[in-house]
C-alpha positions as MATLAB code, in Angstrom:
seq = 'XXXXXXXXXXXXXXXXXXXXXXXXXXXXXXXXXXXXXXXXXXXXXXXXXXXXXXXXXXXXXXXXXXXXXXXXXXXXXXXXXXXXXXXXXXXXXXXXXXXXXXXXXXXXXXXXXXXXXXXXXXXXXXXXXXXXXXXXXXXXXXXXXXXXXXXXXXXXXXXXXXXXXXXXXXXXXXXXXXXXXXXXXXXXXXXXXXXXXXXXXXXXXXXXXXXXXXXXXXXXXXXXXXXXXXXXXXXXXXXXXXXXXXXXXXXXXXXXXXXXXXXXXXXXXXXXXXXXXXXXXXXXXXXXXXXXXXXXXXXXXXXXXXXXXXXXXXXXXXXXXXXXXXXXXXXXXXXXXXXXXXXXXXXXXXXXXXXXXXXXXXXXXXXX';
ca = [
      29.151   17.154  136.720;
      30.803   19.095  134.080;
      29.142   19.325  131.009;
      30.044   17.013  127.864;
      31.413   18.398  124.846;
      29.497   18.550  121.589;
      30.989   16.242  118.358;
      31.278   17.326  114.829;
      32.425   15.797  111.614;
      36.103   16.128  110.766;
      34.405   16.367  106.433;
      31.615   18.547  106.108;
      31.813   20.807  109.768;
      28.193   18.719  110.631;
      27.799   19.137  114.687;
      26.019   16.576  117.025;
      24.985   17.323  120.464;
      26.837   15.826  123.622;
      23.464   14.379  124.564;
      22.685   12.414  120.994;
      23.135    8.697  120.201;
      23.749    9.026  116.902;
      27.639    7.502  116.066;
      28.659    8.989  113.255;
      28.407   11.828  110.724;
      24.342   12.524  109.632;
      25.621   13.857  106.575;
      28.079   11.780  105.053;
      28.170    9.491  107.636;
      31.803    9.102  108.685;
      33.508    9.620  112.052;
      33.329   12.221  114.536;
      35.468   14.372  116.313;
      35.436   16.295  119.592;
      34.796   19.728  120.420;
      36.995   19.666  122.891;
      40.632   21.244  123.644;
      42.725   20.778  126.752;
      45.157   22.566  128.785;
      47.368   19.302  130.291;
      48.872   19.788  133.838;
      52.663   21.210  134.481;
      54.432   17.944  135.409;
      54.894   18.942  139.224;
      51.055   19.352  139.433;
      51.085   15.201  139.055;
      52.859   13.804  141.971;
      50.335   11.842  144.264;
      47.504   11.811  141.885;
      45.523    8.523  141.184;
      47.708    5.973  139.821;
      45.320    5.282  136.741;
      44.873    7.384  133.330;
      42.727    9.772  135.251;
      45.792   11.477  137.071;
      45.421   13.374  133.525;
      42.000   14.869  134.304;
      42.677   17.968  132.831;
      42.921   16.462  129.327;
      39.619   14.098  129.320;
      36.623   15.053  128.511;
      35.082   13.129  131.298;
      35.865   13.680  134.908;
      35.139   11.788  138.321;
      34.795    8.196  136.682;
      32.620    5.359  138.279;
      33.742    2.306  136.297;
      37.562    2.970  136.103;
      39.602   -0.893  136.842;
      42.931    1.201  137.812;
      43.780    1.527  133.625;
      46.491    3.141  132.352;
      49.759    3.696  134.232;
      51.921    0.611  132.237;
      55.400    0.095  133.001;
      58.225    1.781  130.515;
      60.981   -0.845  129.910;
      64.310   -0.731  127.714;
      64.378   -3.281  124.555;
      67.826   -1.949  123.265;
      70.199    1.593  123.114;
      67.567    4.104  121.980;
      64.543    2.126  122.265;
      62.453    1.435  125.144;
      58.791   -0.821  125.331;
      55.898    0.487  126.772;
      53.923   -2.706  128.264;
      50.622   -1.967  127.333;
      49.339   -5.245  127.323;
      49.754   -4.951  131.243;
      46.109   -3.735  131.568;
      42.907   -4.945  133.433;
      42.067   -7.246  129.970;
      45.052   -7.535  128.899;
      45.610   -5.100  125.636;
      45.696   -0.917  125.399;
      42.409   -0.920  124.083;
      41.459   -0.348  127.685;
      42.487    3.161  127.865;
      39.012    3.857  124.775;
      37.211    1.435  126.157;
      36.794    3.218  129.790;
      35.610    6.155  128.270;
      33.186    4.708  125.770;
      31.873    2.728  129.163;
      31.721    6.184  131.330;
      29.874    8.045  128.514;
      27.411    5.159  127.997;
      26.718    5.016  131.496;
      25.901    9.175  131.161;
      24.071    8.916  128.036;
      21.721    5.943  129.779;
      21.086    3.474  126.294;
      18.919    0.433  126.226;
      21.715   -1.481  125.214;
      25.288   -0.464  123.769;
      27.035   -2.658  121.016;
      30.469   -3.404  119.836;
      32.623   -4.883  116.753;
      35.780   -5.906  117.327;
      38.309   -8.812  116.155;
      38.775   -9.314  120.166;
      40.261   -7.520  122.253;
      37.947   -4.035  121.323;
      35.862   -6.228  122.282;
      36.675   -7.795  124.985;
      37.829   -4.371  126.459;
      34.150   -2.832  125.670;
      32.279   -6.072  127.163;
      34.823   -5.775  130.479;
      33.380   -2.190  130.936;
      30.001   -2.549  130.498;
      30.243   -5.081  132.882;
      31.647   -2.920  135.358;
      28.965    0.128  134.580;
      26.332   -2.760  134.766;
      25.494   -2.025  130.933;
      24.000   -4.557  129.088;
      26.254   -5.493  125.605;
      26.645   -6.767  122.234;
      29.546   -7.348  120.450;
      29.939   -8.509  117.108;
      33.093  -10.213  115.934;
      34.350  -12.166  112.563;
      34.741  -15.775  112.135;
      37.891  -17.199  112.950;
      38.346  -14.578  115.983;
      40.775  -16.066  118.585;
      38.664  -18.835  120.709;
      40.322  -16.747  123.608;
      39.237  -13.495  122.736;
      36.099  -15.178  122.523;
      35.809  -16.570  126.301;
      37.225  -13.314  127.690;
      34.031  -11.564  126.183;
      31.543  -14.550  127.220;
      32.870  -14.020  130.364;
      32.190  -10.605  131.319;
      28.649  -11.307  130.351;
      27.950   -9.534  126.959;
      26.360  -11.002  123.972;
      28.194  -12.558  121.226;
      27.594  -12.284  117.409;
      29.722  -14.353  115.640;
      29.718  -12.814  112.194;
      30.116  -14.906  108.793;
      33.061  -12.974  106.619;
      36.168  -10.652  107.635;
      36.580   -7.822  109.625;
      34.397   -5.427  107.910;
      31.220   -7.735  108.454;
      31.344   -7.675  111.503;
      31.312   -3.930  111.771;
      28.616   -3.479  108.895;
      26.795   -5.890  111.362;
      26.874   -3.853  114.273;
      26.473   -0.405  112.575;
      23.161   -1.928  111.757;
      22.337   -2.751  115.129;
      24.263    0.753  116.371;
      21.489    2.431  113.968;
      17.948    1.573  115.879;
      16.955    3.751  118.919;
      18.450    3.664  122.210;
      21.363    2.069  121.250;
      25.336    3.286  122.108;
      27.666    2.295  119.699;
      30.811    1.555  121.648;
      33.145    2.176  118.435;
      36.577    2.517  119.103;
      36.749    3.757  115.716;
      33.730    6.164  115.378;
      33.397    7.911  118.722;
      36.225   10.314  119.652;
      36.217    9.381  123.135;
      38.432    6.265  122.539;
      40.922    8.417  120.858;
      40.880   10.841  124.150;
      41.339    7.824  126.016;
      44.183    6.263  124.087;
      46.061    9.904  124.435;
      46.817    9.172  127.773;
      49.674    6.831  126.154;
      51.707    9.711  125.306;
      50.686   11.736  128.737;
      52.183    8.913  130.232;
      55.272    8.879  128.098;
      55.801   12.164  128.667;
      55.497   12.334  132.246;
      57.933    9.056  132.464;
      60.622   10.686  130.946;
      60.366   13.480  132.954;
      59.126   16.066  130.776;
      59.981   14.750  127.467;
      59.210   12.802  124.542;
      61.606   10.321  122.608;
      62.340   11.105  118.627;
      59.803    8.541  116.944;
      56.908    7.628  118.344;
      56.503    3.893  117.111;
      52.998    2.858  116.742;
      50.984    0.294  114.993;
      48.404    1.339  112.744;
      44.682   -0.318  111.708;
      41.814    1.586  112.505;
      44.277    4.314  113.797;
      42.903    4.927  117.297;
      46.377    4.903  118.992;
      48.126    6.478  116.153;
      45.804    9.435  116.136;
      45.379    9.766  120.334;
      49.203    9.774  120.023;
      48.679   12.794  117.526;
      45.947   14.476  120.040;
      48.831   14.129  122.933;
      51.634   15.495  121.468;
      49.597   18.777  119.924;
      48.171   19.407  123.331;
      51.636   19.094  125.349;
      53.196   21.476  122.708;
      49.935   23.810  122.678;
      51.026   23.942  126.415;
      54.832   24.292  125.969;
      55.165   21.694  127.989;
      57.113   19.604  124.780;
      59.663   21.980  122.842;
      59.413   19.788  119.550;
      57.390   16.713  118.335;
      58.253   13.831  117.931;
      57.881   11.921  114.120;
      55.487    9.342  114.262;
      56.200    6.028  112.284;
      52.898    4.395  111.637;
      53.376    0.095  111.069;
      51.151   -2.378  109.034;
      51.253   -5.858  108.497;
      52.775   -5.948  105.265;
      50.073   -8.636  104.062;
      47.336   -5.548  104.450;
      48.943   -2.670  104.360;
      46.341    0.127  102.664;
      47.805    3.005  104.417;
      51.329    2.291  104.185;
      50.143    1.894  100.223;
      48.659    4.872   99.928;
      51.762    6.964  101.859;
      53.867    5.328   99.409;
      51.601    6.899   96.088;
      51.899   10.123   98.103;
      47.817    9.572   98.234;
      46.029   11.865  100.710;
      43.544    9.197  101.267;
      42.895    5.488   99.869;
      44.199    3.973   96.618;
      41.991    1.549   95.153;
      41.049   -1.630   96.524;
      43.338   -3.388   99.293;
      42.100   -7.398   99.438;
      41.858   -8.794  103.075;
      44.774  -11.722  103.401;
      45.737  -13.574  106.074;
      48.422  -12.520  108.852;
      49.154  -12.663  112.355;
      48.935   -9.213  112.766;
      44.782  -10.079  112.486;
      44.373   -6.709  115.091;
      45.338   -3.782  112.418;
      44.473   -6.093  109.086;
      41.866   -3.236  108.515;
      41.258   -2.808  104.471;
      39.669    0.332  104.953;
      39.924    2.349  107.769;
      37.291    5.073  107.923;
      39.648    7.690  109.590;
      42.527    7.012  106.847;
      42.573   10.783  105.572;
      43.470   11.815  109.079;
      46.152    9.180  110.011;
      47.969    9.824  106.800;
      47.520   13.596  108.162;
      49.160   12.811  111.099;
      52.019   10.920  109.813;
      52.470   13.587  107.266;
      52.176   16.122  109.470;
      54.430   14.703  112.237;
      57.291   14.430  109.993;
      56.797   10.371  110.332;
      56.390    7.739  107.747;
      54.943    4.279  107.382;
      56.937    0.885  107.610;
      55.482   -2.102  107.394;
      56.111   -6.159  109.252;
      55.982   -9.206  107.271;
      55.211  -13.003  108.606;
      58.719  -14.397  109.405;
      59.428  -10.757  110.866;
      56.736  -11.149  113.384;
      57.133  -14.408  114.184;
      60.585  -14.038  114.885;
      59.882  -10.254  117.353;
      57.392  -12.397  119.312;
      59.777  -14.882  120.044;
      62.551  -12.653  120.265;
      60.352  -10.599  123.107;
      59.925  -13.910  124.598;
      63.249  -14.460  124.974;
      63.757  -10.742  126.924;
      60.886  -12.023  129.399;
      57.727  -10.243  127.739;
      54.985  -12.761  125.588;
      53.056  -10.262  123.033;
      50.488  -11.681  121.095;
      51.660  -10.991  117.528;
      49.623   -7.786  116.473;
      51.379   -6.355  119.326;
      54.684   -7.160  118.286;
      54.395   -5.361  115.047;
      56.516   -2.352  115.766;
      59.413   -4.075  117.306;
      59.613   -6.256  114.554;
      59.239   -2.862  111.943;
      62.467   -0.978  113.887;
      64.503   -3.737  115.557;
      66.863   -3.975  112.787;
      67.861   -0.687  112.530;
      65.552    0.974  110.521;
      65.555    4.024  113.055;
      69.720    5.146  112.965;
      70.765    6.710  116.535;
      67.090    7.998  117.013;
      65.257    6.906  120.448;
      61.711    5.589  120.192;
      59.534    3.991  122.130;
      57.371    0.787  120.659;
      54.068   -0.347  122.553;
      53.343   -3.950  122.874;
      50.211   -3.647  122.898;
      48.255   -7.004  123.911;
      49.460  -10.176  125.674;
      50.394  -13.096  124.046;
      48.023  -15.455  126.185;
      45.133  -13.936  124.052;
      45.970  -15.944  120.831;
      48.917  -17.835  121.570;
      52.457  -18.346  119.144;
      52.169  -17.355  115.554;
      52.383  -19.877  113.212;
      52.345  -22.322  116.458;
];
């Protein structure tokens, strides 16, 4: 078995073995990165691999996996001239998330916990519960109040434990950091550990290998915690590092417009957070994230990609997820966020592909 990579923190430089528990930064406590830089396969090397995420084995940092569900591998449809849909929500439970949560599930399974916990508002969560059910891990996940009643049942279902947590977002994960804290325990953070973001890469591997060889001009991706924005980043520097990409594409980073800290701070020209963003309701409840503990690096990225942030408000979401609808493909409404960011225009002649990133069966219409 090849052996795992060490982490270190992104701040101070602080290293933590492959072998250690601990989730986050001993120093300053913040999140971690991974030692750990790949060489991705020429595109002829592909044909007749595995039909799954792990056809790019080359670029994960864990190889011959035991609880893979076939993840990965989503269909690549055209919305309109220029811009095309990647149907992410077309995955074993239902959202990307699944691409993290594999990899979270295989290193638990390695790393042998007592228990491993999660925080999520729902499908994190129900991703991270599906997994550990398939690695035969017991689990904990800890989700806000007001978390979608079918979110909910999904993670009942696959047999983990549910907290249900009074207060937003942030409660919940304060809860399970606790928890994540006492001995033997695996925090399954999609926001923390760095395998999720080597697992939500494989977006872009798959992009790339879809259009045979190439990426589009804007990467389109909606932004909360990050962890798709910033695989997306990982992708795109390994492909080039490989000069197997000639350029990079921009990325364009979207926020609810009702919390929108990142797209705030972009817009002050901030390198990190500015001030205090309030948490207010939206259907975009997946990336309402107030502060996002890897916000110095997706403004980084963004920056650094030649991107920029736009942001959805109510009546524009509500009117993408029944406009998808209409073309045949039901997104819950967090999922919806970068169509309804670009599909007016916003991106000129450019091509770009948007993810849709969990079904709409999982919470239903917004606003009914």
């Amino acid at each position: 078995m090849t052996p795992l990579p060490d982490r270190f923190c992104p701040t101070d430089g602080t290293r933590v073995p492959a072998a250690s528990l601990a989730w986050c930064c001993p120093a300053c406590r913040g999140p971690l990165d991974l030692d750990f830089a790949p060489t991705p396969a020429p595109l002829k090397s592909l044909a007749g691999r595995v039909n799954s995420l792990w056809r790019y084995a080359e670029c994960l940092p864990l190889a011959t996996p035991s609880v893979s569900l076939g993840e990965g591998r989503t269909p690549l449809v055209e919305l309109t001239d220029g811009i095309s849909a990647k149907l992410d929500y077309l995955m074993p439970t239902l959202s990307f998330k699944d691409r993290g949560a594999v990899l979270l599930a295989e290193l638990a399974l390695r790393l042998g916990p007592s228990r491993v916990v999660a925080d999520s508002s729902g499908n994190a969560g129900t991703s991270v519960a599906a997994y550990c059910a398939r690695a035969g891990l017991p689990c904990t996940v800890y989700v806000p109040v007001g978390t979608s009643a079918k979110k909910l049942e999904q993670i009942d279902v696959h047999g983990a434990r549910l907290r249900i947590v009074e207060g937003d977002r942030e409660a919940a994960a304060v809860a399970a950091r606790e928890a994540a804290d006492e001995e033997g325990v695996f925090y399954a953070s999609h926001v923390y550990n760095p395998y999720f973001l080597h697992g939500t890469k494989t977006y872009v591997h798959e992009l790339w290998e879809d259009l045979g060889g190439r990426l589009p001009d804007v990467l389109v991706v909606p932004v909360g915690n990050g962890t798709l924005l910033l695989g997306a980043a990982l992708a795109v520097a390994e492909l080039h590092a490989a000069g197997l990409i000639d350029r990079r594409p921009a990325l364009y980073a979207v926020q609810s417009a009702a919390v929108a800290p990142l797209a705030h701070a972009w817009a002050e020209g901030a390198d990190d957070l500015v001030g205090t963003t309030p948490m207010a309701p939206t259907h975009a409840e997946g990336i309402a994230i107030p502060r996002p503990p890897r916000a110095r690096q997706i403004l980084r990225a963004v920056r650094d990609s030649g991107g920029r942030f736009l942001t959805a408000t109510e009546d524009q979401l509500r009117h993408a997820q029944r406009d998808l609808a209409s073309r045949g493909l039901f997104v819950e409404a967090t999922g919806v966020a970068c169509w309804a960011a670009v599909r007016e225009g916003v991106l000129g002649t450019r091509t770009a592909v948007v993810p849709l990133c969990g079904a709409g069966l999982k919470s239903g219409v917004a606003g009914g």
